[in-house]
mmCIF file of C-alpha atoms in Angstrom:
data_model
loop_
_atom_site.group_PDB
_atom_site.id
_atom_site.type_symbol
_atom_site.label_atom_id
_atom_site.label_comp_id
_atom_site.label_asym_id
_atom_site.label_seq_id
_atom_site.Cartn_x
_atom_site.Cartn_y
_atom_site.Cartn_z
ATOM 1 C CA MET B 175 27.511 -18.671 -21.661
ATOM 2 C CA SER B 176 25.196 -19.810 -18.314
ATOM 3 C CA ASP B 177 23.521 -23.021 -18.917
ATOM 4 C CA ALA B 178 19.603 -21.326 -19.166
ATOM 5 C CA THR B 179 21.025 -19.438 -21.959
ATOM 6 C CA ARG B 180 22.457 -22.271 -23.625
ATOM 7 C CA MET B 181 18.804 -24.771 -22.608
ATOM 8 C CA LYS B 182 17.255 -21.204 -24.765
ATOM 9 C CA GLU B 183 18.896 -21.559 -27.710
ATOM 10 C CA CYS B 184 18.054 -24.785 -28.445
ATOM 11 C CA LEU B 185 14.092 -24.730 -27.487
ATOM 12 C CA SER B 186 14.849 -21.428 -30.144
ATOM 13 C CA LYS B 187 16.221 -23.887 -33.087
ATOM 14 C CA LEU B 188 13.449 -26.402 -32.188
ATOM 15 C CA ALA B 189 11.115 -23.941 -32.594
ATOM 16 C CA LYS B 190 12.803 -22.860 -36.419
ATOM 17 C CA GLU B 191 11.293 -23.778 -39.860
ATOM 18 C CA GLY B 192 12.903 -25.544 -41.695
ATOM 19 C CA ILE B 193 14.935 -27.800 -38.953
ATOM 20 C CA THR B 194 16.072 -31.159 -39.265
ATOM 21 C CA ASP B 195 15.209 -34.962 -37.768
ATOM 22 C CA GLU B 196 19.194 -34.811 -37.855
ATOM 23 C CA GLU B 197 19.924 -31.842 -37.170
ATOM 24 C CA ILE B 198 16.938 -31.910 -34.023
ATOM 25 C CA VAL B 199 18.446 -35.251 -32.474
ATOM 26 C CA ALA B 200 21.872 -33.242 -31.672
ATOM 27 C CA VAL B 201 19.512 -29.875 -30.154
ATOM 28 C CA LEU B 202 18.136 -33.031 -27.810
ATOM 29 C CA SER B 203 21.214 -34.381 -27.375
ATOM 30 C CA VAL B 204 22.871 -31.534 -26.176
ATOM 31 C CA LEU B 205 19.813 -30.614 -23.711
ATOM 32 C CA GLU B 206 19.865 -33.923 -21.966
ATOM 33 C CA GLU B 207 23.682 -33.311 -21.175
ATOM 34 C CA LEU B 208 22.304 -29.959 -19.334
ATOM 35 C CA LEU B 209 19.163 -31.454 -17.833
ATOM 36 C CA GLU B 210 21.834 -34.217 -15.882
ATOM 37 C CA SER B 211 21.744 -30.997 -13.331
ATOM 38 C CA LEU B 212 18.383 -30.445 -11.146
ATOM 39 C CA ASP B 213 18.294 -27.215 -11.527
ATOM 40 C CA ASN B 214 19.290 -27.373 -15.319
ATOM 41 C CA ALA B 215 15.745 -29.986 -15.215
ATOM 42 C CA VAL B 216 14.115 -27.856 -12.541
ATOM 43 C CA ASP B 217 14.510 -24.423 -14.802
ATOM 44 C CA PHE B 218 13.808 -26.154 -18.448
ATOM 45 C CA ASP B 219 9.669 -26.378 -16.797
ATOM 46 C CA THR B 220 10.024 -22.857 -16.572
ATOM 47 C CA MET B 221 11.535 -22.143 -19.453
ATOM 48 C CA LYS B 222 8.168 -24.214 -20.822
ATOM 49 C CA GLY B 223 9.913 -26.777 -22.422
ATOM 50 C CA TYR B 224 8.825 -30.010 -21.104
ATOM 51 C CA PRO B 225 5.820 -29.351 -23.745
ATOM 52 C CA VAL B 226 7.966 -28.736 -26.165
ATOM 53 C CA ILE B 227 9.606 -32.120 -25.912
ATOM 54 C CA LEU B 228 6.852 -33.691 -25.878
ATOM 55 C CA ASN B 229 5.248 -32.441 -28.461
ATOM 56 C CA LEU B 230 8.405 -33.299 -30.617
ATOM 57 C CA LEU B 231 7.241 -37.221 -29.278
ATOM 58 C CA SER B 232 3.869 -37.131 -30.561
ATOM 59 C CA THR B 233 4.176 -35.345 -33.610
ATOM 60 C CA SER B 234 6.889 -36.596 -35.035
ATOM 61 C CA THR B 235 7.406 -39.581 -38.000
ATOM 62 C CA SER B 236 11.639 -40.003 -36.913
ATOM 63 C CA THR B 237 12.208 -42.537 -34.751
ATOM 64 C CA ASP B 238 15.754 -41.661 -34.226
ATOM 65 C CA VAL B 239 13.393 -38.017 -33.171
ATOM 66 C CA LYS B 240 11.876 -39.941 -31.292
ATOM 67 C CA THR B 241 13.885 -41.486 -29.184
ATOM 68 C CA ALA B 242 16.224 -38.992 -28.882
ATOM 69 C CA CYS B 243 13.481 -37.263 -27.208
ATOM 70 C CA LEU B 244 12.217 -40.367 -24.988
ATOM 71 C CA SER B 245 16.254 -40.024 -24.101
ATOM 72 C CA LEU B 246 16.067 -37.116 -22.770
ATOM 73 C CA LEU B 247 12.486 -37.285 -20.739
ATOM 74 C CA THR B 248 14.628 -40.151 -18.890
ATOM 75 C CA THR B 249 17.678 -38.267 -18.772
ATOM 76 C CA ALA B 250 15.346 -35.627 -17.145
ATOM 77 C CA ALA B 251 13.170 -37.018 -14.185
ATOM 78 C CA GLN B 252 16.659 -40.114 -12.957
ATOM 79 C CA ASN B 253 15.206 -40.299 -9.168
ATOM 80 C CA GLN B 254 14.458 -35.833 -9.595
ATOM 81 C CA SER B 255 11.435 -35.864 -8.032
ATOM 82 C CA LYS B 256 10.604 -32.198 -9.586
ATOM 83 C CA VAL B 257 10.948 -32.717 -12.331
ATOM 84 C CA GLN B 258 8.682 -36.534 -12.333
ATOM 85 C CA LYS B 259 6.297 -34.877 -10.883
ATOM 86 C CA VAL B 260 6.208 -32.286 -13.506
ATOM 87 C CA LEU B 261 6.246 -34.630 -16.566
ATOM 88 C CA VAL B 262 3.885 -36.577 -14.211
ATOM 89 C CA GLU B 263 0.783 -33.377 -14.403
ATOM 90 C CA SER B 264 1.684 -33.138 -17.642
ATOM 91 C CA GLU B 265 -0.249 -36.229 -17.908
ATOM 92 C CA VAL B 266 3.585 -37.685 -20.361
ATOM 93 C CA VAL B 267 2.186 -41.004 -18.097
ATOM 94 C CA GLN B 268 -0.956 -42.066 -20.612
ATOM 95 C CA LYS B 269 1.853 -40.772 -23.331
ATOM 96 C CA LEU B 270 3.719 -42.850 -23.164
ATOM 97 C CA LEU B 271 1.506 -44.992 -21.578
ATOM 98 C CA SER B 272 -0.506 -44.596 -25.698
ATOM 99 C CA VAL B 273 3.723 -45.508 -27.435
ATOM 100 C CA LEU B 274 2.971 -48.777 -26.304
ATOM 101 C CA SER B 275 1.892 -49.854 -28.997
ATOM 102 C CA THR B 276 4.285 -49.270 -31.335
ATOM 103 C CA THR B 277 5.684 -51.967 -32.409
ATOM 104 C CA ASP B 278 8.933 -50.721 -33.122
ATOM 105 C CA MET B 279 11.036 -52.358 -29.881
ATOM 106 C CA LYS B 280 14.395 -50.694 -29.729
ATOM 107 C CA LEU B 281 10.736 -47.420 -29.260
ATOM 108 C CA LYS B 282 9.350 -49.732 -27.397
ATOM 109 C CA ALA B 283 12.625 -50.349 -24.727
ATOM 110 C CA LYS B 284 12.972 -46.997 -24.380
ATOM 111 C CA THR B 285 9.613 -45.859 -23.203
ATOM 112 C CA LEU B 286 9.504 -48.606 -20.751
ATOM 113 C CA GLY B 287 13.002 -46.772 -19.554
ATOM 114 C CA CYS B 288 11.339 -43.253 -19.319
ATOM 115 C CA LEU B 289 8.025 -45.157 -17.951
ATOM 116 C CA PHE B 290 10.797 -46.276 -15.381
ATOM 117 C CA SER B 291 12.945 -43.201 -13.879
ATOM 118 C CA MET B 292 9.487 -41.505 -14.192
ATOM 119 C CA ILE B 293 7.589 -42.975 -11.911
ATOM 120 C CA SER B 294 10.465 -45.183 -9.980
ATOM 121 C CA ASN B 295 10.004 -43.626 -6.266
ATOM 122 C CA TYR B 296 7.172 -41.418 -7.134
ATOM 123 C CA GLU B 297 4.433 -42.229 -5.562
ATOM 124 C CA PRO B 298 2.137 -40.621 -7.431
ATOM 125 C CA GLY B 299 3.539 -41.326 -10.221
ATOM 126 C CA GLU B 300 3.458 -45.137 -10.011
ATOM 127 C CA LYS B 301 -0.525 -44.408 -9.266
ATOM 128 C CA VAL B 302 -0.793 -42.431 -12.318
ATOM 129 C CA PHE B 303 1.070 -45.902 -14.613
ATOM 130 C CA LEU B 304 -1.408 -48.345 -12.649
ATOM 131 C CA PHE B 305 -4.020 -46.172 -12.444
ATOM 132 C CA LYS B 306 -3.999 -45.686 -16.097
ATOM 133 C CA ASN B 307 -4.155 -49.120 -17.098
ATOM 134 C CA GLY B 308 -0.073 -50.051 -16.790
ATOM 135 C CA LEU B 309 0.276 -53.090 -15.767
ATOM 136 C CA ASN B 310 -2.512 -54.180 -19.020
ATOM 137 C CA ALA B 311 0.045 -52.680 -21.293
ATOM 138 C CA LEU B 312 2.577 -54.690 -19.360
ATOM 139 C CA LYS B 313 0.668 -57.825 -19.701
ATOM 140 C CA THR B 314 0.381 -57.087 -23.268
ATOM 141 C CA ILE B 315 4.230 -57.356 -23.613
ATOM 142 C CA LEU B 316 4.650 -59.946 -21.013
ATOM 143 C CA PHE B 317 2.086 -62.201 -22.516
ATOM 144 C CA SER B 318 3.462 -61.297 -25.915
ATOM 145 C CA ASP B 319 6.045 -63.419 -28.016
ATOM 146 C CA ALA B 320 6.698 -60.173 -30.438
ATOM 147 C CA GLU B 321 8.998 -58.625 -28.255
ATOM 148 C CA SER B 322 12.710 -58.581 -27.712
ATOM 149 C CA ALA B 323 14.000 -58.671 -24.769
ATOM 150 C CA ALA B 324 15.426 -55.634 -23.778
ATOM 151 C CA VAL B 325 11.777 -55.075 -24.170
ATOM 152 C CA TYR B 326 11.211 -58.186 -21.975
ATOM 153 C CA ARG B 327 14.519 -56.996 -19.893
ATOM 154 C CA LYS B 328 12.733 -53.552 -19.572
ATOM 155 C CA ALA B 329 9.250 -54.107 -18.206
ATOM 156 C CA LEU B 330 9.618 -56.872 -15.696
ATOM 157 C CA VAL B 331 12.211 -54.090 -14.436
ATOM 158 C CA LEU B 332 9.549 -52.326 -14.004
ATOM 159 C CA LEU B 333 6.540 -53.896 -12.819
ATOM 160 C CA LEU B 334 9.731 -54.658 -9.888
ATOM 161 C CA GLN B 335 10.313 -51.820 -9.183
ATOM 162 C CA LEU B 336 6.236 -51.499 -8.724
ATOM 163 C CA SER B 337 6.564 -54.411 -6.988
ATOM 164 C CA ARG B 338 8.875 -52.812 -4.081
ATOM 165 C CA SER B 339 7.999 -49.750 -4.033
ATOM 166 C CA GLU B 340 4.743 -47.884 -1.495
ATOM 167 C CA THR B 341 1.539 -49.084 -4.576
ATOM 168 C CA ALA B 342 2.720 -52.598 -4.584
ATOM 169 C CA TYR B 343 0.377 -53.817 -2.215
ATOM 170 C CA MET B 344 -1.930 -51.969 -5.252
ATOM 171 C CA VAL B 345 0.384 -53.671 -7.277
ATOM 172 C CA GLY B 346 -0.995 -57.021 -5.953
ATOM 173 C CA LEU B 347 -5.103 -56.672 -6.839
ATOM 174 C CA LEU B 348 -5.214 -54.547 -9.558
ATOM 175 C CA TRP B 349 -2.192 -57.593 -11.649
ATOM 176 C CA SER B 350 -3.793 -60.023 -9.990
ATOM 177 C CA GLU B 351 -7.630 -58.372 -11.134
ATOM 178 C CA VAL B 352 -5.804 -58.039 -15.154
ATOM 179 C CA THR B 353 -4.211 -61.756 -15.318
ATOM 180 C CA CYS B 354 -7.354 -63.107 -13.895
ATOM 181 C CA ARG B 355 -10.070 -61.095 -15.596
ATOM 182 C CA GLY B 356 -12.201 -63.164 -18.820
ATOM 183 C CA SER B 357 -10.180 -66.280 -16.941
ATOM 184 C CA SER B 358 -11.592 -68.121 -13.860
ATOM 185 C CA CYS B 359 -9.352 -67.081 -10.796
ATOM 186 C CA PRO B 360 -10.057 -69.298 -7.125
ATOM 187 C CA ALA B 361 -12.740 -66.613 -5.529
ATOM 188 C CA SER B 362 -9.939 -64.353 -2.613
#
């Protein structure tokens, strides 16, 4: 059976009524394995698979399902500009930024990892992250006493990646704006 056929079968299973959270997680795990291939990750877009995953991410009440969705998206986007483009144009960055307000540390860490995969070395994704207040989200995390070590680490890795990118100058300007807002910062 071809990978394309297997992906279509997985999407059909996800569309069935009454599928349990455990079954959804199992299907997402199979899909994640298939999406490790760039060709499959691009074909998955042609099959309109990413909207299905994004719908599950936004509508599921199960942390396990949300975590599996994030893991799949992380794998699909990892250093694959074609997939990063699809996801960024589907406004996934904005959706993930809203997930960062969760109090579930595992889910928050997974979300940061997914954002990292989605925007790393992909300038349009970095710009969307910056202009959709991604630095404010990182600031909130980094200045909070309530975050786990994994969340702090992932936030710092994402900030480090942004500082090394082509958008580094913009990161510096926006970061100073974020950190100086409402305080007395020295004039530039």
